[in-house]
Short mmCIF file of N, CA, C and O in Angstrom, two decimals:
data_model
loop_
_atom_site.label_atom_id
_atom_site.label_comp_id
_atom_site.label_asym_id
_atom_site.label_seq_id
_atom_site.Cartn_x
_atom_site.Cartn_y
_atom_site.Cartn_z
N UNK A 1318 0.83 -1.18 0.00
CA UNK A 1318 0.00 0.00 0.00
C UNK A 1318 0.88 1.24 0.00
O UNK A 1318 1.91 1.28 0.65
N UNK A 1319 0.45 2.26 -0.71
CA UNK A 1319 1.23 3.48 -0.78
C UNK A 1319 0.87 4.42 0.37
O UNK A 1319 -0.18 4.28 1.00
N UNK A 1320 1.74 5.37 0.59
CA UNK A 1320 1.52 6.35 1.65
C UNK A 1320 0.25 7.15 1.36
O UNK A 1320 -0.55 7.42 2.26
N UNK A 1321 0.03 7.50 0.09
CA UNK A 1321 -1.15 8.26 -0.29
C UNK A 1321 -2.42 7.48 0.02
O UNK A 1321 -3.39 8.02 0.55
N UNK A 1322 -2.42 6.19 -0.26
CA UNK A 1322 -3.58 5.33 0.05
C UNK A 1322 -3.82 5.27 1.55
O UNK A 1322 -4.97 5.35 1.99
N UNK A 1323 -2.76 5.15 2.32
CA UNK A 1323 -2.89 5.15 3.79
C UNK A 1323 -3.50 6.45 4.28
O UNK A 1323 -4.35 6.45 5.17
N UNK A 1324 -3.06 7.57 3.71
CA UNK A 1324 -3.57 8.88 4.13
C UNK A 1324 -5.05 9.01 3.78
O UNK A 1324 -5.85 9.47 4.59
N UNK A 1325 -5.45 8.58 2.58
CA UNK A 1325 -6.85 8.65 2.18
C UNK A 1325 -7.72 7.83 3.13
O UNK A 1325 -8.77 8.28 3.59
N UNK A 1326 -7.29 6.62 3.44
CA UNK A 1326 -8.05 5.78 4.38
C UNK A 1326 -8.16 6.45 5.73
O UNK A 1326 -9.22 6.43 6.37
N UNK A 1327 -7.07 7.06 6.21
CA UNK A 1327 -7.08 7.74 7.52
C UNK A 1327 -8.02 8.94 7.50
O UNK A 1327 -8.77 9.17 8.45
N UNK A 1328 -8.02 9.72 6.41
CA UNK A 1328 -8.87 10.90 6.32
C UNK A 1328 -10.34 10.53 6.22
O UNK A 1328 -11.21 11.29 6.66
N UNK A 1329 -10.65 9.38 5.67
CA UNK A 1329 -12.04 8.93 5.60
C UNK A 1329 -12.57 8.54 6.97
O UNK A 1329 -13.77 8.58 7.21
N UNK A 1330 -11.68 8.11 7.88
CA UNK A 1330 -12.11 7.73 9.23
C UNK A 1330 -12.47 8.92 10.08
O UNK A 1330 -13.21 8.80 11.06
N UNK A 1331 -11.92 10.10 9.77
CA UNK A 1331 -12.21 11.29 10.57
C UNK A 1331 -11.07 12.29 10.51
O UNK A 1331 -10.14 12.15 9.72
N UNK A 1332 -11.16 13.29 11.36
CA UNK A 1332 -10.15 14.36 11.37
C UNK A 1332 -8.77 13.80 11.66
O UNK A 1332 -8.63 12.93 12.53
N UNK A 1333 -7.78 14.33 10.95
CA UNK A 1333 -6.40 13.86 11.10
C UNK A 1333 -5.46 15.05 11.17
O UNK A 1333 -5.48 15.93 10.30
N UNK A 1334 -4.64 15.10 12.20
CA UNK A 1334 -3.64 16.15 12.36
C UNK A 1334 -2.30 15.64 11.84
O UNK A 1334 -2.12 14.45 11.61
N UNK A 1335 -1.33 16.55 11.65
CA UNK A 1335 -0.01 16.11 11.20
C UNK A 1335 0.64 15.06 12.12
O UNK A 1335 1.27 14.12 11.64
N UNK A 1336 0.47 15.19 13.41
CA UNK A 1336 1.05 14.21 14.34
C UNK A 1336 0.38 12.84 14.17
O UNK A 1336 1.06 11.81 14.15
N UNK A 1337 -0.93 12.83 14.02
CA UNK A 1337 -1.64 11.57 13.79
C UNK A 1337 -1.22 10.94 12.47
O UNK A 1337 -1.08 9.73 12.37
N UNK A 1338 -1.01 11.77 11.44
CA UNK A 1338 -0.57 11.25 10.14
C UNK A 1338 0.82 10.63 10.25
O UNK A 1338 1.10 9.61 9.62
N UNK A 1339 1.68 11.23 11.04
CA UNK A 1339 3.01 10.67 11.25
C UNK A 1339 2.91 9.31 11.94
O UNK A 1339 3.54 8.35 11.51
N UNK A 1340 2.08 9.23 12.95
CA UNK A 1340 1.94 7.97 13.70
C UNK A 1340 1.24 6.89 12.88
O UNK A 1340 1.65 5.73 12.88
N UNK A 1341 0.18 7.25 12.16
CA UNK A 1341 -0.64 6.27 11.45
C UNK A 1341 -0.13 5.93 10.05
O UNK A 1341 -0.29 4.80 9.59
N UNK A 1342 0.46 6.93 9.36
CA UNK A 1342 0.82 6.74 7.95
C UNK A 1342 2.30 6.91 7.66
O UNK A 1342 2.74 6.65 6.55
N UNK A 1343 3.04 7.42 8.64
CA UNK A 1343 4.48 7.59 8.44
C UNK A 1343 4.86 8.77 7.58
O UNK A 1343 5.94 8.78 6.99
N UNK A 1344 4.01 9.77 7.48
CA UNK A 1344 4.33 10.94 6.67
C UNK A 1344 4.51 12.18 7.53
O UNK A 1344 3.80 12.38 8.51
N UNK A 1345 5.48 12.99 7.15
CA UNK A 1345 5.69 14.27 7.82
C UNK A 1345 5.22 15.41 6.92
O UNK A 1345 5.42 16.57 7.25
N UNK A 1346 4.61 15.10 5.78
CA UNK A 1346 4.17 16.11 4.83
C UNK A 1346 2.67 15.96 4.55
O UNK A 1346 2.25 15.83 3.40
N UNK A 1347 1.88 15.98 5.59
CA UNK A 1347 0.44 15.80 5.42
C UNK A 1347 -0.16 16.87 4.53
O UNK A 1347 -0.93 16.55 3.61
N UNK A 1348 0.18 18.13 4.73
CA UNK A 1348 -0.44 19.20 3.94
C UNK A 1348 -0.09 19.07 2.46
O UNK A 1348 -0.93 19.34 1.59
N UNK A 1349 1.11 18.63 2.14
CA UNK A 1349 1.51 18.43 0.75
C UNK A 1349 0.69 17.31 0.13
O UNK A 1349 0.17 17.43 -0.99
N UNK A 1350 0.57 16.19 0.83
CA UNK A 1350 -0.20 15.05 0.32
C UNK A 1350 -1.68 15.42 0.19
O UNK A 1350 -2.35 15.01 -0.76
N UNK A 1351 -2.21 16.20 1.13
CA UNK A 1351 -3.61 16.62 1.06
C UNK A 1351 -3.83 17.49 -0.18
O UNK A 1351 -4.85 17.35 -0.85
N UNK A 1352 -2.90 18.35 -0.50
CA UNK A 1352 -3.01 19.17 -1.71
C UNK A 1352 -3.09 18.30 -2.96
O UNK A 1352 -3.89 18.57 -3.87
N UNK A 1353 -2.29 17.27 -3.01
CA UNK A 1353 -2.32 16.34 -4.15
C UNK A 1353 -3.66 15.59 -4.19
O UNK A 1353 -4.24 15.41 -5.26
N UNK A 1354 -4.11 15.15 -3.03
CA UNK A 1354 -5.37 14.39 -2.95
C UNK A 1354 -6.55 15.28 -3.34
O UNK A 1354 -7.46 14.84 -4.04
N UNK A 1355 -6.54 16.56 -2.91
CA UNK A 1355 -7.62 17.49 -3.27
C UNK A 1355 -7.74 17.60 -4.79
O UNK A 1355 -8.84 17.57 -5.33
N UNK A 1356 -6.61 17.71 -5.47
CA UNK A 1356 -6.62 17.83 -6.93
C UNK A 1356 -7.20 16.56 -7.57
O UNK A 1356 -7.94 16.64 -8.55
N UNK A 1357 -6.87 15.40 -7.03
CA UNK A 1357 -7.35 14.14 -7.58
C UNK A 1357 -8.85 13.94 -7.31
O UNK A 1357 -9.53 13.31 -8.12
N UNK A 1358 -9.36 14.44 -6.19
CA UNK A 1358 -10.76 14.23 -5.83
C UNK A 1358 -11.70 15.22 -6.49
O UNK A 1358 -12.91 15.04 -6.44
N UNK A 1359 -11.16 16.26 -7.12
CA UNK A 1359 -12.00 17.29 -7.70
C UNK A 1359 -12.95 16.68 -8.72
O UNK A 1359 -12.56 15.96 -9.62
N UNK A 1360 -14.25 16.92 -8.53
CA UNK A 1360 -15.26 16.42 -9.44
C UNK A 1360 -15.70 14.98 -9.20
O UNK A 1360 -16.48 14.44 -9.98
N UNK A 1361 -15.23 14.35 -8.13
CA UNK A 1361 -15.57 12.95 -7.87
C UNK A 1361 -16.72 12.80 -6.87
O UNK A 1361 -17.16 11.69 -6.63
N UNK A 1362 -17.16 13.91 -6.27
CA UNK A 1362 -18.21 13.83 -5.26
C UNK A 1362 -17.67 13.77 -3.85
O UNK A 1362 -18.43 13.64 -2.90
N UNK A 1363 -16.35 13.82 -3.71
CA UNK A 1363 -15.71 13.85 -2.39
C UNK A 1363 -14.94 15.15 -2.25
O UNK A 1363 -14.52 15.74 -3.24
N UNK A 1364 -14.77 15.58 -1.02
CA UNK A 1364 -14.08 16.84 -0.75
C UNK A 1364 -13.22 16.68 0.50
O UNK A 1364 -13.57 15.97 1.43
N UNK A 1365 -12.08 17.36 0.50
CA UNK A 1365 -11.22 17.38 1.68
C UNK A 1365 -11.54 18.65 2.45
O UNK A 1365 -11.44 19.75 1.92
N UNK A 1366 -11.96 18.49 3.69
CA UNK A 1366 -12.23 19.62 4.57
C UNK A 1366 -11.02 19.86 5.46
O UNK A 1366 -10.26 18.93 5.75
N UNK A 1367 -10.86 21.11 5.88
CA UNK A 1367 -9.79 21.41 6.83
C UNK A 1367 -10.30 22.37 7.88
O UNK A 1367 -11.29 23.07 7.67
N UNK A 1368 -9.64 22.35 9.02
CA UNK A 1368 -9.97 23.28 10.11
C UNK A 1368 -8.71 23.52 10.92
O UNK A 1368 -7.80 22.68 10.97
N UNK A 1369 -8.66 24.69 11.54
CA UNK A 1369 -7.53 25.01 12.40
C UNK A 1369 -7.76 24.40 13.78
O UNK A 1369 -8.86 24.44 14.32
N UNK A 1370 -6.68 23.86 14.34
CA UNK A 1370 -6.71 23.26 15.67
C UNK A 1370 -5.62 23.94 16.49
O UNK A 1370 -4.54 24.24 15.97
N UNK A 1371 -5.90 24.21 17.75
CA UNK A 1371 -4.89 24.81 18.63
C UNK A 1371 -4.70 23.92 19.84
O UNK A 1371 -5.65 23.60 20.55
N UNK A 1372 -3.47 23.50 20.05
CA UNK A 1372 -3.10 22.71 21.22
C UNK A 1372 -1.74 23.18 21.72
O UNK A 1372 -0.84 23.40 20.92
N UNK A 1373 -1.61 23.33 23.01
CA UNK A 1373 -0.35 23.74 23.63
C UNK A 1373 0.22 25.00 22.99
O UNK A 1373 1.41 25.09 22.70
N UNK A 1374 -0.67 25.97 22.74
CA UNK A 1374 -0.30 27.26 22.16
C UNK A 1374 0.28 27.14 20.75
O UNK A 1374 1.03 28.02 20.31
N UNK A 1375 -0.03 26.08 20.03
CA UNK A 1375 0.41 25.90 18.65
C UNK A 1375 -0.81 25.68 17.78
O UNK A 1375 -1.75 25.01 18.17
N UNK A 1376 -0.77 26.26 16.57
CA UNK A 1376 -1.88 26.11 15.62
C UNK A 1376 -1.43 25.27 14.44
O UNK A 1376 -0.34 25.43 13.92
N UNK A 1377 -2.32 24.39 14.02
CA UNK A 1377 -2.06 23.56 12.85
C UNK A 1377 -3.40 23.13 12.28
O UNK A 1377 -4.43 23.29 12.92
N UNK A 1378 -3.39 22.59 11.08
CA UNK A 1378 -4.63 22.18 10.44
C UNK A 1378 -4.88 20.69 10.60
O UNK A 1378 -3.95 19.90 10.65
N UNK A 1379 -6.15 20.35 10.68
CA UNK A 1379 -6.60 18.96 10.67
C UNK A 1379 -7.44 18.80 9.40
O UNK A 1379 -8.08 19.74 8.94
N UNK A 1380 -7.41 17.60 8.83
CA UNK A 1380 -8.08 17.35 7.56
C UNK A 1380 -8.97 16.12 7.66
O UNK A 1380 -8.73 15.25 8.48
N UNK A 1381 -9.97 16.05 6.76
CA UNK A 1381 -10.79 14.85 6.63
C UNK A 1381 -11.43 14.85 5.25
O UNK A 1381 -11.56 15.89 4.62
N UNK A 1382 -11.84 13.67 4.79
CA UNK A 1382 -12.52 13.53 3.49
C UNK A 1382 -14.00 13.25 3.76
O UNK A 1382 -14.32 12.40 4.60
N UNK A 1383 -14.87 13.94 3.05
CA UNK A 1383 -16.31 13.72 3.18
C UNK A 1383 -16.94 13.62 1.79
O UNK A 1383 -16.42 14.13 0.82
N UNK A 1384 -18.07 12.95 1.74
CA UNK A 1384 -18.85 12.87 0.50
C UNK A 1384 -19.69 14.14 0.43
O UNK A 1384 -20.33 14.51 1.41
N UNK A 1385 -19.68 14.79 -0.72
CA UNK A 1385 -20.43 16.02 -0.92
C UNK A 1385 -21.89 15.68 -1.15
O UNK A 1385 -22.22 14.85 -1.99
N UNK A 1386 -22.77 16.33 -0.39
CA UNK A 1386 -24.22 16.12 -0.55
C UNK A 1386 -24.73 17.03 -1.65
O UNK A 1386 -24.36 18.19 -1.73
N UNK A 1387 -25.58 16.49 -2.48
CA UNK A 1387 -26.13 17.29 -3.58
C UNK A 1387 -27.59 17.57 -3.36
O UNK A 1387 -28.29 16.97 -2.69
#
């Protein structure tokens, strides 16, 4: 299985932060991979959502994949 496939599976399960992606998928470049995945999902009925998270006075983004309702 590729790292991209692991990330997609993880994002479908729910919100994922960079630390969780490192632990679950072995990637330190979650935002880069998410950018690639967003481009691939365009027009497929799925969307990558993001939100800012703050923990221990640090801000970072969390991501997840959802099916777009029509």
